[in-house]
mmCIF file of C-alpha atoms in Angstrom:
data_model
loop_
_atom_site.group_PDB
_atom_site.id
_atom_site.type_symbol
_atom_site.label_atom_id
_atom_site.label_comp_id
_atom_site.label_asym_id
_atom_site.label_seq_id
_atom_site.Cartn_x
_atom_site.Cartn_y
_atom_site.Cartn_z
ATOM 1 C CA MET A 17 -12.451 14.077 30.178
ATOM 2 C CA LYS A 18 -11.092 10.405 30.956
ATOM 3 C CA LEU A 19 -11.275 10.137 26.429
ATOM 4 C CA SER A 20 -9.224 12.954 26.241
ATOM 5 C CA VAL A 21 -6.665 11.779 28.597
ATOM 6 C CA GLU A 22 -6.704 8.119 27.322
ATOM 7 C CA TYR A 23 -6.359 9.634 23.947
ATOM 8 C CA GLY A 24 -3.254 12.399 24.719
ATOM 9 C CA ASP A 25 -4.689 15.181 24.237
ATOM 10 C CA ARG A 26 -3.384 17.498 26.354
ATOM 11 C CA THR A 27 -5.089 20.742 25.476
ATOM 12 C CA LEU A 28 -8.237 19.463 26.155
ATOM 13 C CA THR A 29 -7.560 17.747 29.228
ATOM 14 C CA ASN A 30 -5.910 20.663 30.354
ATOM 15 C CA TYR A 31 -8.901 23.332 29.512
ATOM 16 C CA LEU A 32 -11.419 20.704 31.406
ATOM 17 C CA VAL A 33 -9.293 20.440 34.378
ATOM 18 C CA ASP A 34 -9.054 24.623 34.437
ATOM 19 C CA LYS A 35 -12.661 24.540 34.048
ATOM 20 C CA LEU A 36 -13.389 22.664 36.746
ATOM 21 C CA GLU A 37 -10.849 24.491 39.066
ATOM 22 C CA SER A 38 -12.577 27.834 38.116
ATOM 23 C CA ILE A 39 -16.026 26.801 39.542
ATOM 24 C CA VAL A 40 -15.139 24.567 42.532
ATOM 25 C CA GLU A 41 -14.030 25.498 46.016
ATOM 26 C CA ASN A 42 -10.885 23.670 47.304
ATOM 27 C CA LYS A 43 -12.441 22.639 50.745
ATOM 28 C CA ASP A 44 -16.142 21.963 49.484
ATOM 29 C CA PRO A 45 -16.978 18.135 48.967
ATOM 30 C CA SER A 46 -17.858 18.967 45.763
ATOM 31 C CA TYR A 47 -13.856 19.546 45.337
ATOM 32 C CA VAL A 48 -14.076 15.419 44.820
ATOM 33 C CA THR A 49 -15.179 16.040 41.086
ATOM 34 C CA ILE A 50 -12.002 18.024 40.210
ATOM 35 C CA SER A 51 -10.120 15.386 42.450
ATOM 36 C CA LYS A 52 -10.994 12.257 40.292
ATOM 37 C CA ALA A 53 -10.859 14.240 36.990
ATOM 38 C CA LYS A 54 -6.699 15.121 38.369
ATOM 39 C CA ALA A 55 -6.484 11.596 39.855
ATOM 40 C CA TYR A 56 -7.312 9.667 36.598
ATOM 41 C CA ASP A 57 -4.679 11.866 34.770
ATOM 42 C CA LEU A 58 -2.182 11.292 37.294
ATOM 43 C CA TRP A 59 -2.171 7.546 37.076
ATOM 44 C CA PHE A 60 -2.407 7.501 33.675
ATOM 45 C CA ASN A 61 0.601 9.615 33.075
ATOM 46 C CA GLY A 62 2.294 7.292 35.568
ATOM 47 C CA LYS A 63 2.204 9.795 38.681
ATOM 48 C CA TYR A 64 1.077 7.669 41.449
ATOM 49 C CA SER A 65 2.406 9.278 44.439
ATOM 50 C CA GLU A 66 0.570 12.301 43.378
ATOM 51 C CA THR A 67 -2.644 10.682 42.600
ATOM 52 C CA ILE A 68 -2.565 8.683 45.742
ATOM 53 C CA ALA A 69 -2.148 12.270 47.677
ATOM 54 C CA ILE A 70 -4.809 13.827 45.718
ATOM 55 C CA CYS A 71 -7.664 10.783 46.373
ATOM 56 C CA GLU A 72 -6.699 10.635 50.329
ATOM 57 C CA ARG A 73 -7.235 14.577 50.569
ATOM 58 C CA ALA A 74 -10.397 13.780 48.579
ATOM 59 C CA ILE A 75 -11.564 11.102 50.560
ATOM 60 C CA PHE A 76 -10.864 12.972 53.761
ATOM 61 C CA LEU A 77 -13.029 15.794 52.858
ATOM 62 C CA LEU A 78 -16.281 13.318 51.946
ATOM 63 C CA GLU A 79 -15.433 11.721 55.755
ATOM 64 C CA SER A 80 -15.190 14.757 57.289
ATOM 65 C CA ALA A 81 -18.528 16.493 55.380
ATOM 66 C CA GLN A 82 -19.851 12.743 56.230
ATOM 67 C CA GLN A 83 -20.653 12.252 52.648
ATOM 68 C CA PRO A 84 -21.250 8.920 51.077
ATOM 69 C CA GLU A 85 -18.094 7.306 49.466
ATOM 70 C CA ASP A 86 -17.275 7.361 46.265
ATOM 71 C CA THR A 87 -16.788 4.315 44.402
ATOM 72 C CA SER A 88 -15.190 5.735 41.277
ATOM 73 C CA LEU A 89 -12.321 8.085 43.321
ATOM 74 C CA LYS A 90 -11.606 5.274 45.468
ATOM 75 C CA HIS A 91 -11.055 2.755 42.715
ATOM 76 C CA ASP A 92 -8.383 5.483 40.954
ATOM 77 C CA TYR A 93 -6.836 5.195 44.549
ATOM 78 C CA ALA A 94 -6.772 1.855 44.530
ATOM 79 C CA LEU A 95 -5.388 2.095 40.609
ATOM 80 C CA ALA A 96 -2.399 4.035 42.169
ATOM 81 C CA LEU A 97 -1.592 1.840 45.312
ATOM 82 C CA ARG A 98 -1.599 -1.085 43.086
ATOM 83 C CA ASP A 99 1.068 0.323 40.274
ATOM 84 C CA SER A 100 3.181 2.230 42.934
ATOM 85 C CA LYS A 101 4.675 -1.669 43.411
ATOM 86 C CA GLN A 102 5.171 -1.242 47.013
ATOM 87 C CA PRO A 103 4.127 -4.541 48.305
ATOM 88 C CA GLU A 104 2.213 -3.097 51.420
ATOM 89 C CA GLN A 105 0.368 -0.550 48.629
ATOM 90 C CA ILE A 106 -0.298 -3.355 46.727
ATOM 91 C CA GLU A 107 -2.020 -5.589 49.566
ATOM 92 C CA LYS A 108 -4.096 -2.528 50.349
ATOM 93 C CA ALA A 109 -5.298 -2.148 46.519
ATOM 94 C CA LEU A 110 -6.034 -5.756 46.368
ATOM 95 C CA ASP A 111 -8.610 -5.498 49.520
ATOM 96 C CA ILE A 112 -10.644 -2.442 47.655
ATOM 97 C CA PHE A 113 -10.821 -4.278 44.307
ATOM 98 C CA LEU A 114 -11.896 -7.549 45.936
ATOM 99 C CA SER A 115 -14.476 -5.834 47.884
ATOM 100 C CA GLY A 116 -15.193 -8.685 49.832
ATOM 101 C CA GLU A 117 -15.059 -11.535 47.452
ATOM 102 C CA ASP A 118 -13.051 -14.661 48.283
ATOM 103 C CA MET A 119 -9.962 -14.828 46.806
ATOM 104 C CA ASN A 120 -9.942 -18.967 46.526
ATOM 105 C CA LEU A 121 -12.775 -18.630 44.303
ATOM 106 C CA VAL A 122 -11.348 -15.487 41.839
ATOM 107 C CA ALA A 123 -8.223 -16.934 41.279
ATOM 108 C CA ASN A 124 -8.569 -19.980 39.976
ATOM 109 C CA ASN A 125 -8.494 -21.496 36.965
ATOM 110 C CA THR A 126 -12.619 -23.393 37.250
ATOM 111 C CA ASN A 127 -14.783 -20.312 38.308
ATOM 112 C CA ILE A 128 -15.897 -17.459 36.705
ATOM 113 C CA ASN A 129 -18.487 -14.841 37.891
ATOM 114 C CA ARG A 130 -19.807 -12.711 34.847
ATOM 115 C CA SER A 131 -21.749 -10.320 37.327
ATOM 116 C CA LEU A 132 -17.799 -9.064 38.280
ATOM 117 C CA GLY A 133 -16.886 -8.319 34.925
ATOM 118 C CA GLY A 134 -13.185 -8.123 33.380
ATOM 119 C CA ALA A 135 -12.132 -5.028 35.037
ATOM 120 C CA PHE A 136 -12.269 -6.845 38.634
ATOM 121 C CA TYR A 137 -10.832 -10.143 37.341
ATOM 122 C CA GLY A 138 -7.984 -7.679 35.764
ATOM 123 C CA ASN A 139 -7.199 -5.358 38.377
ATOM 124 C CA ILE A 140 -6.952 -8.284 40.699
ATOM 125 C CA GLY A 141 -5.040 -10.288 38.409
ATOM 126 C CA ARG A 142 -2.306 -7.113 37.756
ATOM 127 C CA CYS A 143 -1.958 -6.803 42.002
ATOM 128 C CA LEU A 144 -1.234 -10.444 42.135
ATOM 129 C CA GLN A 145 1.188 -10.092 39.358
ATOM 130 C CA PHE A 146 2.927 -7.635 41.183
ATOM 131 C CA LEU A 147 2.950 -9.641 44.335
ATOM 132 C CA GLY A 148 4.996 -12.596 42.171
ATOM 133 C CA ARG A 149 1.535 -14.596 42.327
ATOM 134 C CA LEU A 150 1.930 -15.534 38.588
ATOM 135 C CA ASP A 151 -0.240 -18.669 38.338
ATOM 136 C CA GLU A 152 -2.954 -16.711 40.463
ATOM 137 C CA ALA A 153 -2.347 -13.522 38.333
ATOM 138 C CA LEU A 154 -2.403 -15.823 34.653
ATOM 139 C CA ASP A 155 -6.108 -16.940 35.840
ATOM 140 C CA CYS A 156 -7.458 -13.966 36.800
ATOM 141 C CA LEU A 157 -5.921 -12.253 33.662
ATOM 142 C CA CYS A 158 -7.194 -14.705 31.419
ATOM 143 C CA LYS A 159 -10.967 -14.457 32.751
ATOM 144 C CA SER A 160 -10.389 -10.679 32.843
ATOM 145 C CA PHE A 161 -9.829 -11.365 28.886
ATOM 146 C CA ILE A 162 -12.741 -13.158 28.355
ATOM 147 C CA LEU A 163 -15.119 -11.225 29.912
ATOM 148 C CA ILE A 164 -13.816 -7.905 28.460
ATOM 149 C CA HIS A 165 -13.355 -9.546 24.673
ATOM 150 C CA ASP A 166 -17.126 -11.101 24.841
ATOM 151 C CA ASN A 167 -18.795 -7.715 25.973
ATOM 152 C CA ASP A 168 -19.995 -5.279 23.102
ATOM 153 C CA ASN A 169 -21.736 -3.146 24.942
ATOM 154 C CA ASP A 170 -18.320 -2.132 26.532
ATOM 155 C CA ALA A 171 -17.536 1.301 25.460
ATOM 156 C CA ASN A 172 -14.185 1.015 26.713
ATOM 157 C CA LYS A 173 -13.466 -2.803 24.969
ATOM 158 C CA LEU A 174 -10.415 -1.795 22.705
ATOM 159 C CA ILE A 175 -8.524 0.090 25.386
ATOM 160 C CA ASN A 176 -9.407 -2.505 28.426
ATOM 161 C CA VAL A 177 -8.374 -5.617 25.841
ATOM 162 C CA GLY A 178 -5.346 -3.764 25.355
ATOM 163 C CA TYR A 179 -4.481 -3.618 29.123
ATOM 164 C CA ALA A 180 -5.390 -7.189 29.578
ATOM 165 C CA SER A 181 -3.297 -8.475 26.854
ATOM 166 C CA GLN A 182 -0.380 -6.312 27.495
ATOM 167 C CA TRP A 183 -0.419 -7.728 31.245
ATOM 168 C CA LEU A 184 -1.116 -11.277 29.978
ATOM 169 C CA SER A 185 2.029 -10.922 28.062
ATOM 170 C CA GLU A 186 4.424 -9.899 30.715
ATOM 171 C CA VAL A 187 3.016 -12.964 32.636
ATOM 172 C CA LEU A 188 3.237 -15.004 30.249
ATOM 173 C CA ARG A 189 7.097 -14.130 29.756
ATOM 174 C CA ASP A 190 7.930 -14.263 33.170
ATOM 175 C CA ASN A 191 6.257 -17.807 33.304
ATOM 176 C CA ASP A 192 8.818 -18.887 29.953
ATOM 177 C CA LEU A 193 6.153 -19.115 27.894
ATOM 178 C CA SER A 194 7.689 -16.180 25.904
ATOM 179 C CA ASN A 195 6.250 -17.498 22.107
ATOM 180 C CA VAL A 196 2.229 -17.248 23.511
ATOM 181 C CA SER A 197 3.645 -13.702 25.210
ATOM 182 C CA ARG A 198 4.176 -12.280 21.732
ATOM 183 C CA TYR A 199 0.982 -12.711 20.576
ATOM 184 C CA PHE A 200 -0.584 -10.812 23.436
ATOM 185 C CA TYR A 201 2.001 -8.406 23.017
ATOM 186 C CA ARG A 202 0.841 -7.674 19.316
ATOM 187 C CA LEU A 203 -2.430 -7.544 20.938
ATOM 188 C CA ALA A 204 -2.316 -5.104 22.672
ATOM 189 C CA LEU A 205 -0.414 -2.836 20.356
ATOM 190 C CA ASP A 206 -3.247 -2.957 17.932
ATOM 191 C CA LYS A 207 -5.886 -2.045 20.396
ATOM 192 C CA TRP A 208 -4.000 0.627 21.637
ATOM 193 C CA LYS A 209 -3.018 1.625 18.044
ATOM 194 C CA ILE A 210 -6.782 2.714 17.751
ATOM 195 C CA SER A 211 -7.807 3.828 21.069
ATOM 196 C CA SER A 212 -4.855 4.955 23.007
ATOM 197 C CA PRO A 213 -1.710 6.453 21.075
ATOM 198 C CA PRO A 214 -0.254 6.996 24.616
ATOM 199 C CA LEU A 215 -0.204 3.714 25.563
ATOM 200 C CA HIS A 216 0.380 2.196 21.835
ATOM 201 C CA ASN A 217 3.431 4.458 21.693
ATOM 202 C CA LYS A 218 4.837 3.557 25.258
ATOM 203 C CA LEU A 219 4.308 -0.263 24.509
ATOM 204 C CA LYS A 220 6.101 0.162 21.325
ATOM 205 C CA ASN A 221 8.906 2.083 22.526
ATOM 206 C CA THR A 222 9.293 -0.651 25.330
ATOM 207 C CA PRO A 223 9.446 -3.915 23.503
ATOM 208 C CA LEU A 224 8.857 -6.905 25.853
ATOM 209 C CA HIS A 225 10.715 -9.072 23.330
ATOM 210 C CA GLU A 226 13.120 -7.218 21.525
ATOM 211 C CA ASP A 227 14.437 -8.816 18.533
ATOM 212 C CA GLU A 228 11.779 -11.218 18.658
ATOM 213 C CA ASN A 229 9.121 -8.649 18.088
ATOM 214 C CA GLU A 230 9.405 -8.348 14.042
ATOM 215 C CA PRO A 231 7.799 -11.924 13.270
ATOM 216 C CA ILE A 232 4.906 -11.554 15.169
ATOM 217 C CA MET A 233 4.263 -8.074 13.581
ATOM 218 C CA GLU A 234 3.554 -9.958 10.045
ATOM 219 C CA ILE A 235 1.403 -12.054 10.959
ATOM 220 C CA GLU A 236 -2.589 -11.430 10.133
ATOM 221 C CA ASP A 237 -4.448 -9.227 12.904
ATOM 222 C CA TRP A 238 -7.247 -11.413 12.971
ATOM 223 C CA ARG A 239 -4.710 -14.624 13.211
ATOM 224 C CA VAL A 240 -3.626 -12.835 16.297
ATOM 225 C CA GLU A 241 -7.038 -12.429 18.106
ATOM 226 C CA LYS A 242 -7.948 -15.863 17.382
ATOM 227 C CA TYR A 243 -4.960 -17.315 18.904
ATOM 228 C CA CYS A 244 -5.257 -15.378 22.169
ATOM 229 C CA LYS A 245 -8.807 -15.807 22.582
ATOM 230 C CA ASP A 246 -8.287 -19.414 21.959
ATOM 231 C CA TRP A 247 -5.171 -19.873 24.263
ATOM 232 C CA VAL A 248 -7.145 -17.848 27.514
ATOM 233 C CA LYS A 249 -10.264 -20.324 26.907
ATOM 234 C CA GLU A 250 -7.981 -23.264 27.129
ATOM 235 C CA ARG A 251 -6.360 -22.040 30.524
ATOM 236 C CA VAL A 252 -9.607 -21.161 31.805
ATOM 237 C CA LYS A 253 -11.119 -24.605 32.473
ATOM 238 C CA ILE A 254 -14.733 -23.458 33.502
ATOM 239 C CA ASP A 255 -16.750 -25.913 35.657
ATOM 240 C CA LYS A 256 -19.870 -26.622 33.723
ATOM 241 C CA THR A 257 -21.827 -27.351 36.821
ATOM 242 C CA ALA A 258 -21.353 -23.968 38.333
ATOM 243 C CA SER A 259 -24.220 -21.425 38.087
ATOM 244 C CA ASN A 260 -21.531 -18.599 37.090
ATOM 245 C CA GLU A 261 -20.218 -20.694 34.294
ATOM 246 C CA LEU A 262 -18.814 -19.134 31.375
ATOM 247 C CA GLN A 263 -20.968 -19.724 28.278
#
């Protein structure tokens, strides 16, 4: 169902949700299954308060039934908390995403831990961006971009490179690096054109640089991607003596 949501297939998404609802009782712990499906759809479409409500209800049901925590549900909950852009909610999301990791080791430009994954750094970077901690956000998002871009086994690689690129573009723009920002904006468009028409159209219709956009669209796509990849690897100056160094 996640793929149908991301690709914008409302007919298939609604069919799958209806199908799940027809076989799951609302008060049964297995209701978490339909809650997760609905939560991701709601979050993807920007309905954050509804996502938070449905996740909190499902989490309560699991706790009441003394069932194990559902990490996927908690992740979607954190996404909605983060994107609400309310400081107290963002802090709560940040705590969930960190999962006990030391922020000082995460949000710097010299350490990177491959085992944590690109999504880990990306989600933390997005939280820091919304909290106005732009330098730390930039370091995290660069690490995220590197790990996602270099992982050829990730089925979600295209859409996630798009997210990392869009977020980098926003942070770079706010750090007065508009020329660099434009390359990441273009890369996000390129990746989402293939993987998620809804995200591509949304980004295209809300340009980050207004009349500056046109020239960047004329550059060959491989040159744009190479520029972005080289830029982030220059930004993140990995400590070569660390056991978790980036190869």
